[in-house]
Structures are given as C-alpha cells and as structure tokens.
Coordinates of C-alpha atoms in Angstrom, one line a residue:
Chain P
M28 CA 266.1 -24.8 46.0
P29 CA 265.7 -23.5 42.5
E30 CA 263.4 -20.7 41.9
V31 CA 263.1 -21.1 38.1
I32 CA 262.7 -24.7 36.4
I33 CA 263.9 -24.9 32.9
L34 CA 262.8 -27.9 31.0
G35 CA 264.9 -28.3 27.5
T36 CA 267.8 -30.0 25.9
L37 CA 271.6 -30.2 26.7
A38 CA 273.5 -30.5 23.6
L39 CA 276.7 -30.8 21.8
D40 CA 276.8 -28.5 18.8
T41 CA 279.0 -28.2 15.8
I42 CA 278.3 -25.0 14.0
E43 CA 280.0 -23.2 11.1
T44 CA 279.0 -19.6 10.6
P45 CA 281.0 -16.9 8.2
F46 CA 283.1 -16.3 11.0
G47 CA 284.3 -19.7 12.1
K48 CA 283.7 -23.2 12.9
Q49 CA 283.4 -24.9 16.4
N50 CA 283.1 -28.6 17.3
D51 CA 281.2 -30.2 20.1
I52 CA 280.4 -27.0 21.7
L53 CA 277.9 -26.5 24.8
G54 CA 274.5 -26.0 23.2
G55 CA 270.7 -26.8 23.8
S56 CA 267.8 -24.8 24.6
A57 CA 268.1 -25.6 28.4
A58 CA 271.9 -24.5 28.6
F59 CA 271.3 -21.0 27.1
A60 CA 267.9 -20.4 28.8
A61 CA 269.4 -21.6 32.4
Y62 CA 272.7 -19.7 31.9
A63 CA 270.6 -16.4 30.9
A64 CA 268.2 -17.0 33.7
S65 CA 270.9 -17.3 36.3
F66 CA 271.8 -13.6 36.2
F67 CA 268.5 -12.9 37.6
A68 CA 267.3 -15.9 39.7
K69 CA 268.5 -19.6 40.7
P70 CA 267.6 -21.9 37.8
G71 CA 267.3 -25.7 38.0
I72 CA 267.4 -27.7 34.7
I73 CA 265.4 -30.7 33.9
S74 CA 267.1 -32.6 30.9
I75 CA 269.2 -35.5 29.8
V76 CA 272.7 -35.9 28.6
G77 CA 275.1 -38.7 27.8
K78 CA 278.0 -40.3 29.5
D79 CA 280.0 -38.4 26.9
F80 CA 278.8 -35.1 28.2
P81 CA 282.1 -33.2 28.8
A82 CA 283.0 -32.2 32.5
P83 CA 283.9 -28.6 31.5
H84 CA 280.3 -28.2 30.1
K85 CA 278.9 -29.1 33.4
R86 CA 281.0 -27.0 35.4
A87 CA 280.4 -24.1 33.2
L88 CA 276.9 -24.6 34.4
E89 CA 277.3 -25.5 38.0
Q90 CA 279.7 -22.5 38.3
R91 CA 276.6 -20.2 37.8
G92 CA 274.7 -22.0 40.6
I93 CA 272.4 -23.7 38.1
D94 CA 271.1 -26.9 39.9
L95 CA 271.6 -29.9 37.7
S96 CA 270.0 -32.4 40.0
G97 CA 267.2 -32.8 37.4
V98 CA 269.6 -33.8 34.4
K99 CA 269.7 -37.5 33.9
V100 CA 272.9 -39.2 32.4
E101 CA 272.1 -42.0 29.9
G102 CA 273.9 -43.2 26.8
K103 CA 275.0 -40.5 24.4
T104 CA 274.4 -36.8 24.2
F105 CA 272.0 -35.0 22.0
R106 CA 274.2 -33.6 19.1
W107 CA 273.2 -30.9 16.5
E108 CA 275.2 -29.8 13.6
G109 CA 274.4 -26.8 11.6
F110 CA 275.6 -23.7 9.7
Y111 CA 274.5 -20.2 8.9
E112 CA 275.1 -18.3 5.6
F113 CA 276.1 -14.6 5.3
D114 CA 272.6 -13.2 6.4
M115 CA 272.7 -15.1 9.9
N116 CA 269.1 -15.2 10.2
E117 CA 268.3 -18.7 9.8
A118 CA 270.2 -21.9 11.0
K119 CA 270.4 -24.7 8.4
T120 CA 270.6 -28.1 10.0
L121 CA 273.1 -30.6 8.6
K122 CA 272.7 -33.4 11.2
T123 CA 270.5 -34.2 14.1
E124 CA 271.4 -37.2 16.5
L125 CA 268.7 -37.3 19.1
N126 CA 270.8 -40.1 21.1
S127 CA 269.4 -40.4 24.7
L128 CA 267.0 -37.6 24.1
A129 CA 264.9 -40.1 22.0
E130 CA 263.8 -42.0 25.1
F131 CA 263.9 -39.1 27.5
V132 CA 261.6 -39.5 30.5
P133 CA 262.0 -36.5 32.8
E134 CA 262.5 -37.1 36.5
I135 CA 261.7 -34.0 38.6
P136 CA 263.6 -33.8 41.9
E137 CA 261.3 -33.1 44.6
P138 CA 262.7 -29.7 45.7
F139 CA 262.0 -28.6 42.1
R140 CA 258.3 -29.3 42.3
D141 CA 257.5 -26.1 44.4
A142 CA 259.0 -23.7 42.0
G143 CA 256.7 -21.1 40.8
Y144 CA 258.5 -20.2 37.5
I145 CA 258.7 -22.6 34.6
F146 CA 260.4 -22.3 31.3
L147 CA 259.2 -25.0 29.0
A148 CA 261.8 -24.5 26.5
N149 CA 261.8 -26.0 23.0
T150 CA 261.2 -29.8 23.3
D151 CA 258.4 -32.5 22.7
P152 CA 255.0 -30.9 23.8
E153 CA 254.2 -34.2 25.3
I154 CA 257.2 -33.9 27.5
Q155 CA 256.5 -30.2 28.3
L156 CA 253.0 -31.3 29.4
G157 CA 254.1 -34.2 31.5
V158 CA 256.6 -31.9 33.5
L159 CA 254.1 -29.1 33.7
E160 CA 251.4 -31.7 35.4
K161 CA 253.9 -32.5 38.0
M162 CA 254.5 -29.2 39.3
K163 CA 252.8 -28.2 42.5
A164 CA 252.4 -24.5 41.7
P165 CA 253.2 -23.3 38.4
G166 CA 252.4 -19.5 38.7
T167 CA 254.1 -18.4 35.7
V168 CA 254.7 -20.8 32.8
I169 CA 256.6 -19.5 29.7
L170 CA 256.3 -21.9 26.7
D171 CA 258.6 -22.2 23.6
T172 CA 258.5 -24.4 20.6
M173 CA 259.6 -25.0 17.0
N174 CA 258.0 -25.6 13.6
F175 CA 258.6 -29.3 13.8
W176 CA 256.2 -29.7 16.9
I177 CA 253.7 -27.4 15.3
Q178 CA 253.7 -29.7 12.2
H179 CA 253.7 -32.9 13.9
K180 CA 252.2 -32.5 17.3
R181 CA 249.9 -29.8 16.9
E182 CA 247.1 -31.1 19.2
A183 CA 249.7 -31.7 22.1
L184 CA 250.8 -28.3 21.7
L185 CA 247.6 -26.8 22.0
K186 CA 247.0 -28.6 25.2
V187 CA 250.3 -27.1 26.7
M188 CA 249.6 -23.7 25.1
K189 CA 246.1 -23.6 27.1
K190 CA 248.1 -23.9 30.4
A191 CA 250.7 -21.5 29.6
S192 CA 251.0 -17.9 31.0
I193 CA 253.2 -16.5 28.1
V194 CA 253.7 -18.2 24.8
L195 CA 256.8 -17.5 22.7
L196 CA 256.4 -17.9 19.0
N197 CA 258.8 -16.5 16.3
D198 CA 257.1 -15.0 13.3
G199 CA 257.3 -17.9 11.1
E200 CA 256.0 -20.3 13.8
A201 CA 253.0 -17.8 14.6
R202 CA 252.0 -17.8 11.0
Q203 CA 252.3 -21.5 10.7
M204 CA 250.6 -22.4 13.9
F205 CA 247.4 -20.4 13.2
A206 CA 247.6 -20.3 9.4
T207 CA 247.6 -16.6 9.0
P208 CA 250.3 -14.2 7.6
N209 CA 249.0 -11.8 10.2
L210 CA 250.9 -11.7 13.3
V211 CA 248.3 -9.7 15.3
K212 CA 245.8 -12.3 14.3
A213 CA 248.2 -15.0 15.4
A214 CA 248.8 -13.5 18.9
K215 CA 245.1 -13.0 19.3
E216 CA 244.5 -16.8 18.7
V217 CA 247.2 -17.5 21.3
L218 CA 245.5 -15.2 23.9
A219 CA 242.0 -16.8 23.0
L220 CA 243.5 -20.2 24.4
G221 CA 244.3 -18.8 27.7
P222 CA 247.7 -17.3 28.1
Y223 CA 247.8 -13.7 29.3
A224 CA 250.6 -12.9 26.9
A225 CA 252.0 -13.8 23.5
I226 CA 255.2 -12.8 22.4
I227 CA 256.3 -12.9 18.8
K228 CA 260.1 -13.0 18.3
K229 CA 261.4 -11.6 15.1
G230 CA 265.3 -12.2 15.7
E231 CA 267.3 -9.2 15.0
H232 CA 263.9 -7.1 14.4
G233 CA 263.1 -7.5 18.2
A234 CA 259.9 -8.8 19.8
L235 CA 256.3 -8.1 20.0
L236 CA 254.2 -8.4 23.2
F237 CA 250.4 -8.7 22.8
T238 CA 248.2 -9.0 26.0
K239 CA 244.2 -8.6 26.0
D240 CA 244.6 -4.9 26.3
S241 CA 247.9 -3.5 24.8
H242 CA 250.8 -4.4 22.5
F243 CA 254.3 -3.5 23.0
N244 CA 257.4 -3.4 20.7
A245 CA 260.8 -4.3 21.8
P246 CA 263.5 -3.4 19.4
G247 CA 266.2 -5.6 18.2
Y248 CA 269.6 -4.3 19.2
P249 CA 271.7 -3.2 16.1
L250 CA 274.7 -5.7 16.5
E251 CA 277.9 -4.7 14.6
E252 CA 279.6 -8.0 15.0
I253 CA 277.3 -11.2 14.9
K254 CA 279.5 -14.5 15.3
D255 CA 276.7 -17.0 16.1
P256 CA 273.0 -16.6 16.7
T257 CA 272.6 -19.9 18.0
G258 CA 270.6 -19.9 21.3
C259 CA 269.4 -16.3 21.2
G260 CA 265.7 -17.2 21.3
D261 CA 266.4 -19.7 24.3
T262 CA 268.6 -16.8 26.0
F263 CA 265.6 -14.4 25.6
G264 CA 263.3 -17.0 27.1
G265 CA 265.5 -17.7 30.0
A266 CA 266.3 -14.2 30.9
L267 CA 262.6 -13.5 30.6
I268 CA 261.6 -16.0 33.2
G269 CA 264.6 -15.3 35.3
W270 CA 263.6 -11.6 35.5
L271 CA 260.2 -12.2 36.1
A272 CA 261.0 -14.6 38.9
K273 CA 263.1 -11.9 40.4
A274 CA 260.3 -9.2 39.9
K275 CA 257.6 -11.4 41.3
S276 CA 255.1 -9.3 39.4
R277 CA 253.3 -10.0 36.2
S278 CA 252.3 -6.4 35.5
Q279 CA 252.3 -4.9 31.9
E280 CA 255.2 -2.9 33.1
T281 CA 257.4 -5.7 34.6
I282 CA 256.8 -8.1 31.6
R283 CA 257.9 -4.9 29.2
K284 CA 261.1 -4.6 31.2
A285 CA 261.7 -8.2 31.3
M286 CA 261.5 -8.3 27.5
I287 CA 264.1 -5.6 27.4
Y288 CA 266.5 -7.5 29.6
A289 CA 265.7 -10.5 27.6
S290 CA 266.6 -8.7 24.4
V291 CA 269.8 -7.3 26.3
L292 CA 270.9 -10.9 27.1
A293 CA 270.0 -12.4 23.6
S294 CA 272.1 -9.6 21.8
F295 CA 275.1 -10.4 23.8
N296 CA 274.7 -14.1 23.3
A297 CA 275.0 -13.6 19.5
E298 CA 278.5 -12.0 19.9
D299 CA 280.3 -15.4 20.2
F300 CA 279.8 -18.9 20.0
S301 CA 278.0 -21.2 22.7
L302 CA 278.0 -19.5 26.1
E303 CA 281.3 -17.6 25.6
R304 CA 280.0 -14.2 25.5
L305 CA 277.6 -14.9 28.5
K306 CA 280.5 -16.4 30.5
K307 CA 282.1 -13.0 30.4
L308 CA 279.2 -10.9 31.0
T309 CA 278.8 -8.7 34.1
H310 CA 275.7 -6.9 35.7
K311 CA 277.4 -3.9 34.5
D312 CA 277.4 -4.9 31.1
I313 CA 273.6 -5.8 31.3
E314 CA 272.7 -2.5 32.9
S315 CA 274.7 -0.4 30.3
R316 CA 272.9 -2.2 27.3
Y317 CA 269.6 -1.8 29.1
Q318 CA 270.4 2.1 29.2
E319 CA 271.3 1.9 25.4
F320 CA 267.8 0.4 24.6
V321 CA 266.1 3.2 26.6
R322 CA 268.2 5.9 24.7
M323 CA 267.4 4.2 21.2
R324 CA 263.6 4.3 21.8
N325 CA 263.0 7.6 23.3
F326 CA 261.2 10.1 21.2
Chain J
M185 CA 255.1 28.9 -2.9
P186 CA 255.6 25.3 -2.0
E187 CA 257.7 24.6 1.2
V188 CA 258.8 21.0 0.3
I189 CA 259.7 19.9 -3.2
I190 CA 259.3 16.5 -4.0
L191 CA 260.8 14.9 -7.1
G192 CA 259.6 11.6 -8.2
T193 CA 257.0 9.7 -10.3
L194 CA 253.3 9.8 -10.9
A195 CA 252.0 6.5 -12.3
L196 CA 249.1 4.5 -13.2
D197 CA 249.2 1.3 -11.2
T198 CA 247.6 -2.0 -11.7
I199 CA 247.7 -4.0 -8.6
E200 CA 246.7 -7.4 -7.4
T201 CA 246.9 -8.3 -3.6
P202 CA 245.1 -11.3 -1.8
F203 CA 242.6 -8.7 -1.0
G204 CA 241.6 -7.5 -4.5
K205 CA 242.6 -6.2 -7.7
Q206 CA 242.6 -2.6 -9.0
N207 CA 243.2 -1.2 -12.4
D208 CA 244.9 2.2 -13.3
I209 CA 245.0 3.7 -9.8
L210 CA 246.9 6.6 -8.9
G211 CA 250.5 5.6 -7.8
G212 CA 254.1 6.7 -8.1
S213 CA 256.6 7.9 -5.6
A214 CA 255.7 11.5 -5.7
A215 CA 251.9 10.8 -5.3
F216 CA 252.4 9.1 -2.2
A217 CA 255.0 11.3 -0.8
A218 CA 253.4 14.7 -1.7
Y219 CA 250.2 13.5 -0.4
A220 CA 251.7 12.3 3.0
A221 CA 253.9 15.5 3.1
S222 CA 250.5 17.6 2.8
F223 CA 249.5 16.9 6.2
F224 CA 252.2 19.0 7.6
A225 CA 253.5 21.5 4.9
K226 CA 252.8 22.6 1.4
P227 CA 254.3 20.3 -1.2
G228 CA 255.0 21.0 -4.8
I229 CA 255.9 18.1 -7.3
I230 CA 258.3 17.8 -10.1
S231 CA 257.3 15.1 -12.3
I232 CA 255.9 14.1 -15.7
V233 CA 252.5 12.5 -16.8
G234 CA 251.0 11.7 -19.9
K235 CA 247.9 13.3 -21.5
D236 CA 245.9 10.2 -20.6
F237 CA 246.5 11.1 -16.9
P238 CA 243.1 11.1 -15.5
A239 CA 241.5 14.4 -14.2
P240 CA 240.3 12.8 -11.0
H241 CA 243.8 11.7 -10.1
K242 CA 245.0 15.1 -10.7
R243 CA 242.3 16.6 -8.7
A244 CA 242.9 14.6 -5.9
L245 CA 246.4 15.8 -5.6
E246 CA 245.4 19.5 -6.0
Q247 CA 242.5 19.2 -3.3
R248 CA 245.3 18.6 -1.0
G249 CA 247.0 22.0 -1.9
I250 CA 249.9 20.3 -3.8
D251 CA 251.3 22.4 -6.3
L252 CA 251.4 20.6 -9.7
S253 CA 253.1 23.4 -11.7
G254 CA 256.3 21.3 -12.0
V255 CA 254.4 18.3 -13.4
K256 CA 255.1 18.2 -17.3
V257 CA 252.5 16.6 -19.5
E258 CA 253.9 14.7 -22.5
G259 CA 253.0 11.4 -24.3
K260 CA 251.7 8.4 -22.1
T261 CA 251.8 8.1 -18.3
F262 CA 254.2 5.7 -16.7
R263 CA 252.5 2.5 -15.8
W264 CA 253.5 -0.3 -13.3
E265 CA 251.8 -3.7 -12.7
G266 CA 252.5 -5.9 -10.0
F267 CA 251.0 -8.3 -7.4
Y268 CA 251.7 -9.3 -3.9
E269 CA 251.5 -12.8 -2.5
F270 CA 250.1 -13.5 0.9
D271 CA 253.1 -12.4 3.0
M272 CA 252.7 -8.9 1.4
N273 CA 256.4 -8.0 1.9
E274 CA 257.5 -7.6 -1.3
A275 CA 256.1 -6.5 -4.7
K276 CA 256.4 -8.6 -7.7
T277 CA 256.5 -6.5 -10.8
L278 CA 254.5 -8.0 -13.9
K279 CA 255.0 -5.1 -16.2
T280 CA 256.8 -1.7 -16.2
E281 CA 255.9 0.8 -19.1
L282 CA 258.1 3.9 -18.6
N283 CA 256.3 5.8 -21.4
S284 CA 257.1 9.5 -21.0
L285 CA 259.1 9.1 -17.9
A286 CA 261.9 7.5 -20.3
E287 CA 262.7 10.9 -21.8
F288 CA 261.9 13.0 -18.8
V289 CA 263.9 16.2 -18.4
P290 CA 262.7 18.1 -15.4
E291 CA 261.7 21.7 -15.5
I292 CA 261.7 23.4 -12.2
P293 CA 259.2 26.4 -11.8
E294 CA 261.0 29.5 -10.4
P295 CA 258.9 29.7 -7.1
F296 CA 260.0 26.0 -6.5
R297 CA 263.7 27.1 -6.3
D298 CA 263.7 28.7 -3.0
A299 CA 262.2 25.9 -1.0
G300 CA 264.6 24.5 1.8
Y301 CA 263.2 20.9 2.0
I302 CA 263.7 18.6 -0.8
F303 CA 262.6 15.1 -0.9
L304 CA 264.3 13.3 -3.9
A305 CA 262.1 10.1 -4.2
N306 CA 263.0 7.2 -6.0
T307 CA 263.8 7.9 -9.5
D308 CA 267.1 8.0 -11.8
P309 CA 270.0 9.4 -9.6
E310 CA 271.3 11.5 -12.6
I311 CA 267.7 13.4 -12.5
Q312 CA 268.1 13.6 -8.6
L313 CA 271.5 15.2 -9.0
G314 CA 270.3 17.5 -12.0
V315 CA 267.3 19.0 -9.8
L316 CA 269.2 19.2 -6.7
E317 CA 271.9 21.3 -8.5
K318 CA 269.2 23.7 -9.7
M319 CA 267.8 24.3 -6.0
K320 CA 268.9 27.5 -4.5
A321 CA 269.0 26.7 -0.7
P322 CA 268.5 22.9 -0.2
G323 CA 268.8 23.0 3.6
T324 CA 267.3 19.5 4.2
V325 CA 267.5 16.9 1.5
I326 CA 266.0 13.5 1.8
L327 CA 267.2 10.8 -0.8
D328 CA 265.3 7.6 -1.5
T329 CA 266.3 5.0 -4.2
M330 CA 265.9 1.5 -5.2
N331 CA 268.0 -1.6 -5.9
F332 CA 267.8 -1.0 -9.9
W333 CA 269.8 2.5 -9.4
I334 CA 272.2 0.6 -6.8
Q335 CA 273.0 -1.8 -9.5
H336 CA 273.1 0.3 -12.7
K337 CA 273.8 3.7 -11.8
R338 CA 276.0 3.3 -8.4
E339 CA 278.3 6.0 -9.1
A340 CA 275.7 8.8 -9.8
L341 CA 273.9 7.6 -6.7
L342 CA 276.9 8.0 -4.7
K343 CA 277.2 11.8 -5.9
V344 CA 273.7 12.4 -4.9
M345 CA 274.2 10.6 -1.6
K346 CA 277.2 13.0 -0.8
K347 CA 274.8 16.0 -1.2
A348 CA 272.1 14.6 0.9
S349 CA 271.2 15.5 4.5
I350 CA 269.3 12.0 5.1
V351 CA 269.5 8.7 3.2
L352 CA 266.6 6.3 3.0
L353 CA 267.4 2.7 2.1
N354 CA 265.5 -0.3 2.9
D355 CA 267.4 -3.1 4.6
G356 CA 268.0 -5.0 1.3
E357 CA 269.2 -1.9 -0.4
A358 CA 271.5 -1.0 2.3
R359 CA 273.1 -4.5 2.3
Q360 CA 273.4 -4.2 -1.7
M361 CA 274.7 -0.8 -1.6
F362 CA 277.6 -1.5 0.7
A363 CA 278.1 -5.2 0.2
T364 CA 277.6 -5.9 3.9
P365 CA 275.0 -8.1 5.6
N366 CA 275.5 -5.7 8.6
L367 CA 273.1 -2.7 8.6
V368 CA 275.0 -0.9 11.1
K369 CA 278.1 -1.0 9.0
A370 CA 276.0 0.2 6.0
A371 CA 274.7 2.9 7.9
K372 CA 278.1 4.2 8.8
E373 CA 279.1 3.9 5.4
V374 CA 276.3 6.4 4.4
L375 CA 277.3 8.8 7.1
A376 CA 281.0 8.7 6.1
L377 CA 279.8 10.2 2.8
G378 CA 278.4 13.3 4.5
P379 CA 274.7 12.9 5.3
Y380 CA 273.8 13.6 8.8
A381 CA 271.6 10.7 9.2
A382 CA 271.0 7.2 7.4
I383 CA 267.6 5.6 7.9
I384 CA 267.1 2.0 7.2
K385 CA 263.5 1.1 6.4
K386 CA 262.6 -2.4 7.5
G387 CA 258.7 -2.6 6.2
E388 CA 256.5 -4.2 8.9
H389 CA 259.5 -4.2 11.2
G390 CA 259.8 -0.4 11.5
A391 CA 263.0 1.7 10.7
L392 CA 266.2 2.3 12.1
L393 CA 267.9 5.9 12.5
F394 CA 271.7 6.2 12.6
T395 CA 273.4 9.5 13.3
K396 CA 277.1 10.1 14.2
D397 CA 276.3 9.7 17.9
S398 CA 273.1 7.7 18.5
H399 CA 270.8 5.2 16.9
F400 CA 266.9 4.8 17.3
N401 CA 264.7 2.2 16.6
A402 CA 261.1 3.4 15.3
P403 CA 258.7 0.5 15.5
G404 CA 256.4 -0.9 13.0
Y405 CA 252.9 -0.7 13.6
P406 CA 251.3 -4.3 13.8
L407 CA 248.3 -3.9 11.4
E408 CA 245.6 -6.2 11.4
E409 CA 244.3 -5.4 8.0
I410 CA 246.8 -4.8 5.0
K411 CA 245.4 -4.3 1.8
D412 CA 248.0 -2.7 -0.1
P413 CA 251.6 -2.0 1.1
T414 CA 252.4 0.0 -2.3
G415 CA 253.7 3.5 -1.6
C416 CA 254.4 2.8 2.2
G417 CA 258.0 3.8 1.7
D418 CA 257.2 6.9 -0.5
T419 CA 254.5 7.9 2.3
F420 CA 257.2 7.4 4.9
G421 CA 259.6 9.7 3.2
G422 CA 257.1 12.3 2.2
A423 CA 255.6 12.6 5.8
L424 CA 259.1 12.7 7.1
I425 CA 260.1 15.8 4.9
G426 CA 256.8 17.3 5.5
W427 CA 257.1 17.1 9.3
L428 CA 260.6 18.4 9.3
A429 CA 259.6 21.4 7.2
K430 CA 256.9 22.1 9.9
A431 CA 259.1 21.5 12.6
K432 CA 262.0 23.7 11.3
S433 CA 264.8 21.9 13.2
R434 CA 267.0 18.9 12.7
S435 CA 267.8 18.1 16.3
Q436 CA 267.7 14.2 17.2
E437 CA 264.4 14.6 19.0
T438 CA 262.8 16.4 15.9
I439 CA 264.0 13.8 13.7
R440 CA 263.0 11.0 15.9
K441 CA 259.5 12.5 16.2
A442 CA 259.4 12.9 12.5
M443 CA 260.0 9.1 11.8
I444 CA 257.3 8.2 14.1
Y445 CA 254.9 10.5 12.1
A446 CA 256.3 9.1 9.0
S447 CA 255.5 5.5 10.5
V448 CA 252.1 6.4 11.6
L449 CA 251.1 7.7 7.8
A450 CA 252.7 4.6 6.2
S451 CA 250.9 2.4 8.5
F452 CA 247.5 4.0 7.3
N453 CA 248.5 3.9 3.8
A454 CA 248.8 0.0 3.8
E455 CA 245.1 -0.2 5.0
D456 CA 243.7 0.4 1.4
F457 CA 244.6 0.7 -2.2
S458 CA 246.4 3.8 -3.9
L459 CA 245.5 7.0 -1.8
E460 CA 242.2 5.7 -0.5
R461 CA 243.1 5.6 3.1
L462 CA 245.2 8.9 3.1
K463 CA 242.1 10.7 1.5
K464 CA 240.1 9.8 4.7
L465 CA 242.6 10.6 7.1
T466 CA 242.3 13.2 9.6
H467 CA 244.6 14.7 12.1
K468 CA 242.7 13.3 14.8
D469 CA 243.5 9.9 13.4
I470 CA 247.2 10.7 13.1
E471 CA 247.4 12.0 16.7
S472 CA 245.7 9.0 18.0
R473 CA 247.9 6.5 16.3
Y474 CA 251.0 8.4 17.3
Q475 CA 249.8 8.2 20.8
E476 CA 249.4 4.4 20.1
F477 CA 253.1 4.2 19.2
V478 CA 253.9 6.2 22.5
R479 CA 252.0 3.4 24.2
M480 CA 253.6 0.4 22.7
R481 CA 257.1 1.5 23.3
N482 CA 257.0 2.7 26.8
F483 CA 258.8 0.5 29.3

C-alpha cells in the first residue's frame, strides 16, 4: 500500500539544452516527483499514459517500487517539447501535445485512498480537487501548480489551495497569483487561505519557507555542471512529501530538513537529462550532499 | 587615523521608485560604504565632490566619524538619475553627469596610507589601481566594480583583481567577466587570479562566498517593504570591510559572519531612500536582525 500518493503527469519529453538534445525521454511531474519520493517512502502515482508509453520507462518507475496501479492507459501519451538557452533558468516550450491527458478522469485504486501524504503535482486544479476529495485521510497535502492554471483557473486553484497543507509556488507564480512583487506578502496571502506553510521556489537561488511564526531560507546548491533542469521543481516536491511521510511530523524542524533533502534531490536531478542522474543516486550520495548543505550555511 | 579606507564616489542622486521620487539626495558608492563601515570601524573616504555639495550631506557623514580629508572639492558634484520599476531588481539609468569625477585624480592624505583595510568601491579600475599602489600596508583589499568597467577596462580591472583579497561581483557581472553562465566557474576564475575569496552578490537572493576549500551561501533577507535598493551593494561592501577591520581576522568563520552583518546592513538600507534608514539604525537593530538571519537558516 503506497504511503505517498502523487497526482501528476507522465510524459514523453523532447528537450534541447546547450549540452545536448534528447528525444522521447521519460518526463512529467509525476515521474520526477514519485522517483524522488521513492528514496524516502513508497509512492503511488495517479496519472494517465498512452498505449505508446515505452516499457523501459514503466520499468524504470516500477524498479523503484512505485505503484502504477493508478495509471490509466488510453490513446497516446502526453508529449512536451522544449529547449533551454544558455542561462538554463527558464524552459521555452516548442510544442505541447496533451493527447490522452486532455480527457483524463482519474481513477483512484482503493488501497490509495487511505494514504495520508498527497502531492498534487502540477496539473489541472479541478482534477487536483477531484482527487483530493476522494482521499479518506489526507493529513499532509502538498500542492504545486503553474502560471497557466493561475491565469485560466484561478478560482479552482484557490479552492485547492484552501485544502492544502503546504503550497509550492515559484517566485514568478507567487507574484502573479497575488498581484504583488513582494514574496513575503504573497506568502502571507497563501497562509491566510489556510495552509500551514508556503514555500517559494527560486530555482538556483534556493527556496523560502514561510509559516505563521517564522521564515526559513533554504540555499540553492551551486552546481558546476547543469545538463537539464527539467523536473527539478517536481523532484523537490516529491522528495519533500517523501521525507515528510518518512518523518511523520510537521514540526518546523522537520519541514526545514525536508526542504534541504528536497533541494539535494533537485540539485542532483539537474545534472543529467530525464531521471538519468536519479537512477544512479545512492543514499550515500544524498547524505554527502546534505552535509555539504550543512557546511555551506554555517556561520 | 582611519582604520578603513574607502575609495568611491559621492553623488547627488535623483531617484524614482514605485514608492516615491527624491531629488538630489546623498548617494554614491563611498557614501553608502563608509556609512555602513562606520558601525564597525573608523572609515576615511577618498573621493571628489563639487562646490555644490550640500553641507547637510557632508555633516551626515562627519557625524558618523567618517574622515573626509581625502575628499577633494572641485567644480560640480557627480550626479546620477535613475528609476526602478515594480520588481525593484535593477536600476534603470536616465542620466549620468560625471562633472568633477571625470577628471578625478585622487590625493591620499598621509594618515590614510597606513590603513590595513581598503575597500575599492565601484569606480574606474585605473584609479583603483593608482590608489592601491600608494597604500603602505594593504592587508585586506575588497574590490567592487560594475559592468561598464568589465566591458571597457577589462585589462585594468584584471590587474586590480590580482592585487585584491576579496572580489565582489554581482551574478551578471561574474558571468560577463568570465564569459560563463556558471557562477561556480566564474568564482574559480577569480580565485585563480590570486584573491582568497570571491563573493557573488545576488541582490534579494543573498550572496555566495567561494574560497579555495569551501563555499558559503548567505541568504537574502525577505523584506516586506522596499523603498529604494540604491546603494545596497555598496552598503554590503562597506559593512564587510568594516566588520573585517573590527574582527582583525580573515578566518573562514570571520568572513562568513562579516557577510551576514553585511547582508543585515544592506537589507536595512533598502527600506528607505539614500542613507535615511541607516541614519536611524542602532546596534540593537543590527543584532536583532542578525539573530533573525541565524533563525531563518537553522535546520
């Protein structure tokens, strides 16, 4: 029985960065998130793929113990094609083919409904809300989204936000969502809706945590080699929910540590395309970089 | 006798931000840097102003015990006019009148030459080099610069860099100077020239310290009210040299603490125009925000 449920996309990505081009590689928010979560807890995915979804991609997820019984198979797999310029900070989309994702109605396997840790990775907020309402004991719910939903489905997004425990937004999304350049104000708006934490992701600059009584600044890891930042935000969210599920606590200390582990996983993810770096990752690698985070912030 | 020598500009700034417009206010790299340094050590300024430089501006500096005997008075004061848009991250220049700064040949008062702590704030690298060569015992030299000098006087800038102890660059300047998007690589290029530390300033995202054996990530302070970020980089550099002069050590621990104090002063500076916030600042305010930095990065 999965401990962590991840709702999100499974995709075939075609990506060009200054360091190469790769076609039809495994991508999608649920792929990165579940893979990252699997280092700390047992994840199950709610998603959809097409009949063309390659068997090796499926095996890559199953080999980590990820439960795919909530993944429907219909039509063609969702595809995304994009590129990064030299600064690597922002993906430029060349093409999006929704395919089977366009008509996605999630089906939640019975054993999934008891899980207490849910990551609503980036997808349509109406679908997020639908899944959340079917969960029996959603103790910790992390919500991610993107600019498209803020612009086109803000009301639905507000509804999910009210039910979330932790809301993830990147800095641009936070400013857009609450029409303010001020990240502190945006975070307070999130908290006023109900969540006990707002996390503002700032890419290479790290992430900020805001709770009612305190704020925390998780540093970015100064990577020397970045091959492909795709999925770093999803990796962050997945590792976060996985670590919280493992820790079984929502104390300030726990969530700060979880953010550092999430930053560790996200920093590794950027070092290669798709899940290639995470596939080689060991717990020793994770601990070693965690300690580097400790050293680079002592003063 | 000043303990810290600051070479830089004194200016009359006209600045518009979304929070107001102010005319002919006290500005310039040396003004912010010396004022910030004065909280920790006794600074002396090497600079030039015009006969039109307002007496209250001069008094504001003298009241902090800043030695102005190295400030020449000739012609008209350097003026800068600029504005910030809503994101407040980048100053847009409307007008620069160099005036007496165009023909500036520094004269260094005899008592200044023995100081061991020098901050070469942003100015022509040839002038920075000339001043540095006249100092008798420049133990700790912090160097700041800007994109204009990187583009137009790169060779002279490289010469000063080789003689500096600590080089400050913002992220854009670091990338431009060494033609790489990678801040880690840029920092290593700085260290290869001779300095024992490279500090990459990232504005609201904090600052990174790189030395031969370690890196450190100083967080930005999440300000809720920003009125005018002008001079934050200079404030950072001035507080840094002041704190190092007070600590009389260049240990890793000392420089990390100095960076946090520098971040504290810079964060206060953004809260009002010109030196207005720093004028009201107490040591208690500084300690209190320092402790907030400690709390917001514990995990």
